[in-house]
């Protein structure tokens, strides 16, 4: 439908405008729940790339909306359609968000990790973790946030992800 395409054109072209970033992300976070959206691989990939691009965003409102939208992606994502690099970046961003000192960002990060562990296959998760381990910059990104409370391991493992998750869940209880 041409109206839907026009809306996406506006959103994808507006996300670089500081005053519109959070609104664009929030819109995409809601659209992810629409079944028709999942059928359009072009929009899926653009949305994933855009959300991944906000990994280092400093604006708290943008980060909050981005963490929420990433958790929605983890809930609804059809990973058969995503390459391992996207999956690895989603896992690393989710892990970074799960150790945030901002409660809404942290809870969305924990929700994303929970969806990843419960809905994604171990093969996909293991491939993504292997990709993270092969990309030293991506591994460093996870551990640059000192609130993670761990030194950067030589190799990231699913056991490590689970231990961070359990610890952060205990912090919230």
XYZ file of C-alpha atoms in Angstrom, residues 63-148:
86
model
C 18.195 4.878 24.316
C 15.013 4.009 26.248
C 12.906 3.785 23.084
C 15.666 1.898 21.284
C 16.016 -0.682 24.077
C 12.238 -1.186 24.030
C 12.166 -1.549 20.221
C 15.120 -3.997 20.292
C 13.226 -6.106 22.863
C 10.218 -6.080 20.515
C 12.466 -7.239 17.678
C 13.728 -10.079 19.878
C 10.138 -11.053 20.633
C 8.924 -11.047 17.022
C 12.011 -11.462 14.889
C 12.162 -14.192 12.284
C 15.847 -14.920 12.482
C 15.842 -17.078 9.392
C 15.756 -13.793 7.513
C 18.625 -12.093 9.367
C 22.322 -12.629 8.874
C 24.514 -13.645 11.792
C 26.077 -10.169 12.048
C 22.670 -8.593 12.782
C 21.883 -11.292 15.337
C 25.286 -10.796 17.016
C 24.782 -7.043 17.205
C 21.272 -7.452 18.621
C 22.643 -9.786 21.316
C 25.504 -7.415 22.165
C 23.196 -4.378 22.336
C 20.701 -6.282 24.473
C 23.462 -7.318 26.857
C 24.703 -3.707 27.050
C 21.183 -2.450 27.779
C 20.623 -5.128 30.443
C 23.346 -3.591 32.614
C 22.238 0.031 32.237
C 21.783 2.104 35.367
C 18.511 3.423 33.903
C 15.694 1.114 34.997
C 13.578 1.240 31.804
C 16.608 0.618 29.599
C 17.785 -2.196 31.877
C 14.367 -3.880 31.983
C 14.075 -3.764 28.182
C 17.589 -5.211 27.859
C 16.707 -8.029 30.259
C 13.448 -8.631 28.364
C 15.399 -8.809 25.082
C 17.907 -11.307 26.497
C 15.006 -13.378 27.866
C 13.377 -13.485 24.422
C 16.692 -14.350 22.810
C 17.249 -17.286 25.171
C 13.682 -18.563 25.038
C 12.737 -18.034 21.384
C 15.896 -18.215 19.320
C 17.579 -21.516 18.543
C 20.839 -22.410 20.262
C 22.462 -22.764 16.833
C 21.669 -19.132 15.970
C 22.754 -17.910 19.419
C 26.018 -19.883 19.255
C 26.762 -18.612 15.738
C 26.127 -15.046 16.901
C 28.351 -15.454 19.974
C 31.065 -16.916 17.753
C 30.706 -13.851 15.509
C 30.992 -11.533 18.557
C 34.140 -13.372 19.653
C 35.655 -12.976 16.180
C 34.936 -9.233 16.143
C 37.108 -7.675 18.846
C 35.434 -4.256 18.451
C 31.987 -5.740 19.050
C 33.263 -7.570 22.137
C 34.839 -4.330 23.428
C 31.534 -2.487 22.905
C 29.814 -4.788 25.391
C 32.414 -4.212 28.099
C 33.017 -0.492 27.660
C 30.083 0.083 30.035
C 31.702 -0.336 33.458
C 28.324 -1.083 35.088
C 28.505 -4.562 33.571
